[in-house]
mmCIF file of C-alpha atoms (C1' of nucleotides) in Angstrom:
data_model
loop_
_atom_site.group_PDB
_atom_site.id
_atom_site.type_symbol
_atom_site.label_atom_id
_atom_site.label_comp_id
_atom_site.label_asym_id
_atom_site.label_seq_id
_atom_site.Cartn_x
_atom_site.Cartn_y
_atom_site.Cartn_z
ATOM 1 C CA UNK A 1 -6.271 -0.137 -8.065
ATOM 2 C CA UNK A 2 -7.969 -3.470 -8.705
ATOM 3 C CA UNK A 3 -9.586 -5.621 -6.077
ATOM 4 C CA UNK A 4 -7.351 -7.800 -3.960
ATOM 5 C CA UNK A 5 -8.446 -11.247 -2.878
ATOM 6 C CA UNK A 6 -7.266 -13.247 0.091
ATOM 7 C CA UNK A 7 -4.301 -14.640 -1.830
ATOM 8 C CA UNK A 8 -3.025 -11.146 -2.576
ATOM 9 C CA UNK A 9 -3.467 -10.133 1.025
ATOM 10 C CA UNK A 10 -1.528 -13.139 2.210
ATOM 11 C CA UNK A 11 1.260 -12.436 -0.267
ATOM 12 C CA UNK A 12 1.485 -8.836 0.907
ATOM 13 C CA UNK A 13 1.627 -9.908 4.525
ATOM 14 C CA UNK A 14 4.478 -12.266 3.782
ATOM 15 C CA UNK A 15 6.464 -9.867 1.605
ATOM 16 C CA UNK A 16 6.053 -7.067 4.101
ATOM 17 C CA UNK A 17 7.989 -9.222 6.540
ATOM 18 C CA UNK A 18 10.467 -10.659 4.072
ATOM 19 C CA UNK A 19 10.697 -9.462 0.513
ATOM 20 C CA UNK A 20 13.264 -12.118 -0.404
ATOM 21 C CA UNK A 21 10.878 -15.064 -0.205
ATOM 22 C CA UNK A 22 11.100 -17.040 -3.421
ATOM 23 C CA UNK A 23 8.199 -18.094 -5.584
ATOM 24 C CA UNK A 24 8.160 -21.604 -4.189
ATOM 25 C CA UNK A 25 8.395 -20.388 -0.601
ATOM 26 C CA UNK A 26 5.383 -18.171 -1.255
ATOM 27 C CA UNK A 27 3.619 -21.020 -3.027
ATOM 28 C CA UNK A 28 3.899 -23.238 0.039
ATOM 29 C CA UNK A 29 2.460 -20.624 2.336
ATOM 30 C CA UNK A 30 -0.410 -19.333 0.213
ATOM 31 C CA UNK A 31 -1.421 -22.566 -1.489
ATOM 32 C CA UNK A 32 -0.916 -21.568 -5.112
ATOM 33 C CA UNK A 33 1.774 -22.549 -7.588
ATOM 34 C CA UNK A 34 5.040 -20.651 -7.724
ATOM 35 C CA UNK A 35 4.135 -19.197 -11.116
ATOM 36 C CA UNK A 36 0.765 -17.973 -9.902
ATOM 37 C CA UNK A 37 2.330 -16.334 -6.854
ATOM 38 C CA UNK A 38 4.981 -14.540 -8.843
ATOM 39 C CA UNK A 39 2.466 -13.411 -11.438
ATOM 40 C CA UNK A 40 0.391 -11.888 -8.655
ATOM 41 C CA UNK A 41 3.376 -10.250 -7.032
ATOM 42 C CA UNK A 42 4.337 -8.737 -10.370
ATOM 43 C CA UNK A 43 0.840 -7.305 -10.753
ATOM 44 C CA UNK A 44 0.987 -5.943 -7.214
ATOM 45 C CA UNK A 45 4.198 -4.133 -8.070
ATOM 46 C CA UNK A 46 2.966 -2.772 -11.381
ATOM 47 C CA UNK A 47 -0.266 -1.496 -9.869
ATOM 48 C CA UNK A 48 1.577 0.255 -7.061
ATOM 49 C CA UNK A 49 0.180 -1.855 -4.245
ATOM 50 C CA UNK A 50 3.773 -2.784 -3.511
ATOM 51 C CA UNK A 51 5.389 0.626 -3.680
ATOM 52 C CA UNK A 52 8.968 -0.602 -3.528
ATOM 53 C CA UNK A 53 11.365 -3.041 -1.925
ATOM 54 C CA UNK A 54 14.028 -1.770 0.400
ATOM 55 C CA UNK A 55 16.942 -3.216 2.319
ATOM 56 C CA UNK A 56 16.857 -2.408 6.020
ATOM 57 C CA UNK A 57 20.389 -1.406 6.989
ATOM 58 C CA UNK A 58 21.690 -1.589 10.529
ATOM 59 C CA UNK A 59 21.794 2.126 11.468
ATOM 60 C CA UNK A 60 25.154 1.818 13.198
ATOM 61 C CA UNK A 61 26.756 1.092 9.872
ATOM 62 C CA UNK A 62 26.551 4.657 8.706
ATOM 63 C CA UNK A 63 27.562 5.810 12.148
ATOM 64 C CA UNK A 64 24.061 7.105 12.788
ATOM 65 C CA UNK A 65 23.727 5.725 16.261
ATOM 66 C CA UNK A 66 21.423 8.330 17.698
ATOM 67 C CA UNK A 67 17.768 8.859 16.924
ATOM 68 C CA UNK A 68 15.858 11.945 17.978
ATOM 69 C CA UNK A 69 12.161 12.683 17.682
ATOM 70 C CA UNK A 70 11.631 16.424 17.279
ATOM 71 C CA UNK A 71 8.336 18.217 17.874
ATOM 72 C CA UNK A 72 8.361 21.425 15.858
ATOM 73 C CA UNK A 73 6.069 24.403 16.374
ATOM 74 C CA UNK A 74 5.907 27.001 13.625
ATOM 75 C CA UNK A 75 5.297 30.705 13.689
ATOM 76 C CA UNK A 76 1.781 30.884 12.366
ATOM 77 C CA UNK A 77 2.417 34.395 11.099
ATOM 78 C CA UNK A 78 4.516 33.150 8.218
ATOM 79 C CA UNK A 79 2.356 30.604 6.342
ATOM 80 C CA UNK A 80 4.164 31.465 3.106
ATOM 81 C CA UNK A 81 7.280 29.770 4.425
ATOM 82 C CA UNK A 82 5.643 26.418 4.945
ATOM 83 C CA UNK A 83 6.376 24.920 1.541
ATOM 84 C CA UNK A 84 9.941 26.111 1.711
ATOM 85 C CA UNK A 85 10.409 24.455 5.087
ATOM 86 C CA UNK A 86 8.847 21.223 3.857
ATOM 87 C CA UNK A 87 11.384 21.129 1.050
ATOM 88 C CA UNK A 88 14.275 21.838 3.405
ATOM 89 C CA UNK A 89 13.231 19.105 5.800
ATOM 90 C CA UNK A 90 12.673 16.580 3.029
ATOM 91 C CA UNK A 91 16.137 17.375 1.685
ATOM 92 C CA UNK A 92 18.023 17.130 4.977
ATOM 93 C CA UNK A 93 19.694 13.701 5.096
ATOM 94 C CA UNK A 94 19.372 13.528 8.885
ATOM 95 C CA UNK A 95 15.573 13.548 8.591
ATOM 96 C CA UNK A 96 14.326 10.020 8.042
ATOM 97 C CA UNK A 97 10.650 10.749 8.649
ATOM 98 C CA UNK A 98 8.639 13.931 8.714
ATOM 99 C CA UNK A 99 4.910 14.359 9.378
ATOM 100 C CA UNK A 100 2.637 17.357 9.423
ATOM 101 C CA UNK A 101 0.362 16.841 12.432
ATOM 102 C CA UNK A 102 -2.580 18.290 14.312
ATOM 103 C CA UNK A 103 -2.365 19.655 17.848
ATOM 104 C CA UNK A 104 -0.063 21.963 19.717
ATOM 105 C CA UNK A 105 2.904 21.075 17.508
ATOM 106 C CA UNK A 106 2.953 21.294 13.737
ATOM 107 C CA UNK A 107 5.584 18.864 12.577
ATOM 108 C CA UNK A 108 7.066 15.686 14.007
ATOM 109 C CA UNK A 109 10.528 14.711 12.778
ATOM 110 C CA UNK A 110 12.496 11.551 13.173
ATOM 111 C CA UNK A 111 16.167 12.374 12.876
ATOM 112 C CA UNK A 112 19.191 10.050 12.731
ATOM 113 C CA UNK A 113 22.629 11.382 13.610
ATOM 114 C CA UNK A 114 26.005 10.128 14.765
ATOM 115 C CA UNK A 115 26.134 11.934 18.104
ATOM 116 C CA UNK A 116 25.159 15.092 19.956
ATOM 117 C CA UNK A 117 27.592 17.232 18.030
ATOM 118 C CA UNK A 118 26.076 16.031 14.800
ATOM 119 C CA UNK A 119 22.601 16.695 16.162
ATOM 120 C CA UNK A 120 23.594 20.142 17.262
ATOM 121 C CA UNK A 121 24.891 20.901 13.765
ATOM 122 C CA UNK A 122 21.596 19.699 12.304
ATOM 123 C CA UNK A 123 19.639 21.931 14.661
ATOM 124 C CA UNK A 124 21.736 24.952 13.796
ATOM 125 C CA UNK A 125 21.559 24.307 10.087
ATOM 126 C CA UNK A 126 17.902 23.371 9.754
ATOM 127 C CA UNK A 127 15.854 24.187 12.831
ATOM 128 C CA UNK A 128 17.194 27.528 13.959
ATOM 129 C CA UNK A 129 15.263 29.909 11.743
ATOM 130 C CA UNK A 130 12.620 32.578 12.321
ATOM 131 C CA UNK A 131 9.782 30.489 10.895
ATOM 132 C CA UNK A 132 10.295 27.859 13.592
ATOM 133 C CA UNK A 133 8.996 29.164 16.878
ATOM 134 C CA UNK A 134 9.935 26.267 19.074
ATOM 135 C CA UNK A 135 11.191 22.726 18.909
ATOM 136 C CA UNK A 136 11.338 19.984 21.491
ATOM 137 C CA UNK A 137 13.925 17.217 21.153
ATOM 138 C CA UNK A 138 13.113 13.758 22.444
ATOM 139 C CA UNK A 139 16.195 11.540 22.285
ATOM 140 C CA UNK A 140 15.312 7.934 21.582
ATOM 141 C CA UNK A 141 16.676 5.750 24.366
ATOM 142 C CA UNK A 142 15.507 2.532 22.813
ATOM 143 C CA UNK A 143 13.472 1.328 19.879
ATOM 144 C CA UNK A 144 10.649 -0.844 21.143
ATOM 145 C CA UNK A 145 9.286 -1.550 17.683
ATOM 146 C CA UNK B 7 31.074 -6.530 12.117
ATOM 147 C CA UNK B 8 33.908 -6.257 9.594
ATOM 148 C CA UNK B 9 35.115 -3.080 7.981
ATOM 149 C CA UNK B 10 33.162 -1.696 5.089
ATOM 150 C CA UNK B 11 34.889 0.018 2.192
ATOM 151 C CA UNK B 12 33.446 2.554 -0.192
ATOM 152 C CA UNK B 13 32.062 -0.168 -2.456
ATOM 153 C CA UNK B 14 30.045 -1.625 0.389
ATOM 154 C CA UNK B 15 28.774 1.795 1.332
ATOM 155 C CA UNK B 16 27.683 2.475 -2.207
ATOM 156 C CA UNK B 17 25.933 -0.899 -2.400
ATOM 157 C CA UNK B 18 24.076 -0.198 0.826
ATOM 158 C CA UNK B 19 23.002 3.220 -0.385
ATOM 159 C CA UNK B 20 21.615 1.696 -3.565
ATOM 160 C CA UNK B 21 19.866 -1.239 -1.902
ATOM 161 C CA UNK B 22 18.348 0.986 0.744
ATOM 162 C CA UNK B 23 16.537 2.757 -2.077
ATOM 163 C CA UNK B 24 15.768 -0.298 -4.161
ATOM 164 C CA UNK B 25 16.459 -3.786 -2.907
ATOM 165 C CA UNK B 26 15.487 -5.347 -6.234
ATOM 166 C CA UNK B 27 18.484 -4.077 -8.163
ATOM 167 C CA UNK B 28 20.167 -7.008 -9.884
ATOM 168 C CA UNK B 29 23.823 -7.867 -9.800
ATOM 169 C CA UNK B 30 24.513 -6.274 -13.146
ATOM 170 C CA UNK B 31 22.569 -3.118 -12.275
ATOM 171 C CA UNK B 32 24.679 -2.823 -9.131
ATOM 172 C CA UNK B 33 27.824 -3.559 -11.114
ATOM 173 C CA UNK B 34 27.182 -0.642 -13.439
ATOM 174 C CA UNK B 35 26.698 1.790 -10.619
ATOM 175 C CA UNK B 36 29.534 0.749 -8.315
ATOM 176 C CA UNK B 37 32.118 -0.174 -10.902
ATOM 177 C CA UNK B 38 32.685 -3.803 -9.964
ATOM 178 C CA UNK B 39 31.636 -7.004 -11.678
ATOM 179 C CA UNK B 40 28.217 -8.463 -11.068
ATOM 180 C CA UNK B 41 29.675 -11.416 -9.192
ATOM 181 C CA UNK B 42 31.759 -9.201 -6.946
ATOM 182 C CA UNK B 43 28.741 -7.076 -6.096
ATOM 183 C CA UNK B 44 26.585 -10.052 -5.253
ATOM 184 C CA UNK B 45 29.302 -11.644 -3.180
ATOM 185 C CA UNK B 46 29.556 -8.430 -1.189
ATOM 186 C CA UNK B 47 25.804 -8.167 -0.776
ATOM 187 C CA UNK B 48 25.716 -11.747 0.437
ATOM 188 C CA UNK B 49 28.362 -10.954 3.044
ATOM 189 C CA UNK B 50 26.468 -7.837 4.081
ATOM 190 C CA UNK B 51 23.392 -9.946 4.697
ATOM 191 C CA UNK B 52 25.203 -12.686 6.568
ATOM 192 C CA UNK B 53 27.011 -10.230 8.813
ATOM 193 C CA UNK B 54 23.795 -8.428 9.685
ATOM 194 C CA UNK B 55 24.695 -5.141 8.058
ATOM 195 C CA UNK B 56 21.633 -5.647 5.894
ATOM 196 C CA UNK B 57 19.121 -6.684 8.531
ATOM 197 C CA UNK B 58 16.364 -7.683 6.134
ATOM 198 C CA UNK B 59 14.519 -6.825 2.942
ATOM 199 C CA UNK B 60 10.938 -5.685 3.091
ATOM 200 C CA UNK B 61 8.236 -4.744 0.618
ATOM 201 C CA UNK B 62 6.727 -1.321 1.229
ATOM 202 C CA UNK B 63 2.975 -1.706 0.843
ATOM 203 C CA UNK B 64 0.695 1.196 0.003
ATOM 204 C CA UNK B 65 -1.012 1.804 3.370
ATOM 205 C CA UNK B 66 -4.422 2.293 1.789
ATOM 206 C CA UNK B 67 -4.420 -1.332 0.755
ATOM 207 C CA UNK B 68 -5.060 -2.609 4.216
ATOM 208 C CA UNK B 69 -7.484 0.218 4.793
ATOM 209 C CA UNK B 70 -5.070 1.903 7.177
ATOM 210 C CA UNK B 71 -5.497 5.401 5.863
ATOM 211 C CA UNK B 72 -4.878 7.306 9.035
ATOM 212 C CA UNK B 73 -1.611 7.796 10.869
ATOM 213 C CA UNK B 74 -1.367 9.107 14.412
ATOM 214 C CA UNK B 75 1.705 10.019 16.412
ATOM 215 C CA UNK B 76 1.045 9.433 20.108
ATOM 216 C CA UNK B 77 3.091 10.918 22.933
ATOM 217 C CA UNK B 78 2.705 8.680 25.960
ATOM 218 C CA UNK B 79 3.517 9.622 29.548
ATOM 219 C CA UNK B 80 3.764 6.841 32.105
ATOM 220 C CA UNK B 81 3.029 6.714 35.806
ATOM 221 C CA UNK B 82 6.510 6.642 37.233
ATOM 222 C CA UNK B 83 5.230 4.884 40.316
ATOM 223 C CA UNK B 84 4.850 1.598 38.474
ATOM 224 C CA UNK B 85 8.231 0.833 36.908
ATOM 225 C CA UNK B 86 7.518 -2.888 37.132
ATOM 226 C CA UNK B 87 4.910 -2.521 34.426
ATOM 227 C CA UNK B 88 7.270 -1.139 31.861
ATOM 228 C CA UNK B 89 8.357 -4.398 30.274
ATOM 229 C CA UNK B 90 4.791 -5.584 30.120
ATOM 230 C CA UNK B 91 3.730 -2.411 28.338
ATOM 231 C CA UNK B 92 6.622 -2.693 25.895
ATOM 232 C CA UNK B 93 5.449 -6.152 24.979
ATOM 233 C CA UNK B 94 1.858 -5.016 24.564
ATOM 234 C CA UNK B 95 2.843 -2.150 22.321
ATOM 235 C CA UNK B 96 5.156 -4.280 20.229
ATOM 236 C CA UNK B 97 2.363 -6.801 19.781
ATOM 237 C CA UNK B 98 -0.375 -4.331 18.801
ATOM 238 C CA UNK B 99 -0.711 -4.428 15.004
ATOM 239 C CA UNK B 100 -1.722 -0.756 14.866
ATOM 240 C CA UNK B 101 1.675 0.262 16.238
ATOM 241 C CA UNK B 102 4.167 0.549 13.405
ATOM 242 C CA UNK B 103 6.890 2.281 15.378
ATOM 243 C CA UNK B 104 7.536 2.710 19.054
ATOM 244 C CA UNK B 105 10.393 4.537 20.761
ATOM 245 C CA UNK B 106 11.360 5.051 24.367
ATOM 246 C CA UNK B 107 12.436 8.697 24.614
ATOM 247 C CA UNK B 108 13.852 11.294 26.964
ATOM 248 C CA UNK B 109 11.951 14.377 28.070
ATOM 249 C CA UNK B 110 8.491 15.110 29.359
ATOM 250 C CA UNK B 111 6.998 12.122 27.551
ATOM 251 C CA UNK B 112 8.225 8.562 27.819
ATOM 252 C CA UNK B 113 7.156 6.835 24.635
ATOM 253 C CA UNK B 114 6.443 8.005 21.108
ATOM 254 C CA UNK B 115 4.188 5.779 19.017
ATOM 255 C CA UNK B 116 3.423 5.805 15.346
ATOM 256 C CA UNK B 117 0.033 4.193 14.832
ATOM 257 C CA UNK B 118 -1.749 3.278 11.599
ATOM 258 C CA UNK B 119 -5.515 2.762 11.618
ATOM 259 C CA UNK B 120 -8.454 2.817 9.223
ATOM 260 C CA UNK B 121 -10.365 5.701 10.790
ATOM 261 C CA UNK B 122 -11.239 7.459 14.030
ATOM 262 C CA UNK B 123 -13.406 4.614 15.230
ATOM 263 C CA UNK B 124 -10.521 2.242 14.714
ATOM 264 C CA UNK B 125 -8.196 4.617 16.528
ATOM 265 C CA UNK B 126 -10.623 4.943 19.378
ATOM 266 C CA UNK B 127 -10.767 1.178 19.710
ATOM 267 C CA UNK B 128 -6.978 1.044 19.787
ATOM 268 C CA UNK B 129 -6.858 3.685 22.509
ATOM 269 C CA UNK B 130 -9.407 1.834 24.609
ATOM 270 C CA UNK B 131 -7.714 -1.502 24.162
ATOM 271 C CA UNK B 132 -4.085 -0.467 24.582
ATOM 272 C CA UNK B 133 -3.664 3.014 25.997
ATOM 273 C CA UNK B 134 -6.379 3.249 28.622
ATOM 274 C CA UNK B 135 -4.695 1.597 31.568
ATOM 275 C CA UNK B 136 -3.502 2.748 34.973
ATOM 276 C CA UNK B 137 0.172 2.599 34.066
ATOM 277 C CA UNK B 138 -0.344 5.227 31.355
ATOM 278 C CA UNK B 139 -0.817 8.601 32.968
ATOM 279 C CA UNK B 140 -1.451 10.647 29.853
ATOM 280 C CA UNK B 141 -1.273 10.434 26.101
ATOM 281 C CA UNK B 142 -1.398 13.103 23.442
ATOM 282 C CA UNK B 143 -2.601 12.196 19.952
ATOM 283 C CA UNK B 144 -1.168 14.036 16.983
ATOM 284 C CA UNK B 145 -3.045 13.087 13.813
ATOM 285 C CA UNK B 146 -0.816 13.103 10.768
ATOM 286 C CA UNK B 147 -2.246 15.467 8.183
ATOM 287 C CA UNK B 148 0.410 14.750 5.625
ATOM 288 C CA UNK B 149 3.636 12.835 5.305
ATOM 289 C CA UNK B 150 6.389 15.211 4.243
ATOM 290 C CA UNK B 151 9.042 12.503 4.145
ATOM 291 C "C1'" DA C 10 -9.640 -14.524 -16.363
ATOM 292 C "C1'" DA C 11 -6.594 -17.221 -13.887
ATOM 293 C "C1'" DT C 12 -4.330 -21.566 -12.915
ATOM 294 C "C1'" DG C 13 -0.513 -25.300 -13.052
ATOM 295 C "C1'" DA C 14 3.118 -27.652 -15.618
ATOM 296 C "C1'" DA C 15 6.793 -27.166 -18.519
ATOM 297 C "C1'" DA C 16 10.150 -24.569 -21.216
ATOM 298 C "C1'" DT C 17 12.845 -20.461 -21.505
ATOM 299 C "C1'" DT C 18 15.431 -16.687 -19.809
ATOM 300 C "C1'" DA C 19 17.701 -14.355 -16.268
ATOM 301 C "C1'" DA C 20 19.796 -14.034 -11.971
ATOM 302 C "C1'" DG C 21 22.672 -15.707 -8.131
ATOM 303 C "C1'" DT C 22 26.364 -18.796 -6.474
ATOM 304 C "C1'" DA C 23 30.726 -21.260 -6.450
ATOM 305 C "C1'" DG C 24 35.195 -22.659 -8.267
ATOM 306 C "C1'" DC C 25 39.324 -21.332 -10.407
ATOM 307 C "C1'" DT C 26 43.003 -18.096 -11.928
ATOM 308 C "C1'" DA D 9 38.735 -9.171 -7.997
ATOM 309 C "C1'" DG D 10 37.343 -11.119 -12.501
ATOM 310 C "C1'" DC D 11 35.850 -14.808 -15.491
ATOM 311 C "C1'" DT D 12 33.262 -18.893 -16.338
ATOM 312 C "C1'" DA D 13 30.479 -22.772 -15.273
ATOM 313 C "C1'" DC D 14 26.783 -24.287 -12.454
ATOM 314 C "C1'" DT D 15 22.563 -23.862 -9.852
ATOM 315 C "C1'" DT D 16 18.455 -21.739 -8.616
ATOM 316 C "C1'" DA D 17 14.814 -18.638 -9.305
ATOM 317 C "C1'" DA D 18 11.832 -15.796 -12.285
ATOM 318 C "C1'" DT D 19 9.335 -15.319 -16.487
ATOM 319 C "C1'" DT D 20 6.812 -16.785 -20.406
ATOM 320 C "C1'" DT D 21 4.256 -20.138 -22.991
ATOM 321 C "C1'" DC D 22 0.600 -23.058 -23.396
ATOM 322 C "C1'" DA D 23 -3.125 -26.262 -22.433
ATOM 323 C "C1'" DT D 24 -6.888 -26.484 -19.127
ATOM 324 C "C1'" DT D 25 -10.785 -24.971 -15.966
#
DNA sequence: AATGAAATTAAGTAGCT
DNA sequence: AGCTACTTAATTTCATT
């Protein structure tokens, strides 16, 4: 990954907020020509600095109105199952984020579901298994950021 | 928010993965003309179904190589401070996600920093305050999803 | 090696059936 | 909705630093 100068950093800052800014809009804000900006952005994409561009969809649209953070504790006597579980969690559509963490818990999930019934079905299908010792569900009351 | 048919749902699915798909690329995959797709996407943006488009930047670029999930417990004797804290957390650049949750903890943060020193500075600046009773830091060892 | 200006190509928008 | 014409943006070319 090549070195990034202040122009690249500014472009990334702007596109991180709004990926639909046009070349001339970028040009105004970074002080280069439209062509120069777009050339840089193209390089940033090709080199993987910009990993991808995504549309942020209002979560209610898919009826996923409920978010739950789940703290998962594993049975440390079955380390062989870890990769299998990883794959299962990554595959589950309800799981929008999944981190392996240090501390008393092993995995933190962010789960989006329609309602409690939906969440309950997710728990039964994915979380209730011998390799998972314990899980703690924290329902998200409000997204602060 | 108007009703969405299966075409809209398909468009949203596609754009959620890759917001740079062109009209004709969308047309191929949903089975409508390019113009029809783009008209629909335009409506989806205007109506707020698509909230915004963002570039996903490789986190190493800004030197933020470390992710920490923080479980925050508040002092319930100072409810007046809650809105102030919300604002502080939303403003802190290290905080990339912040949820108000049910259960033993009150807030779950997702924090991105360069290193432990950086994290320590964040803790001192933002988390060490009378209104926060306790916080538990879970360092992210690996992102599964 | 990278820029800006200009020309080319492609994409998005609007009007009409 | 589709088709077509129009408009705007992105890409490439090229001369310049």
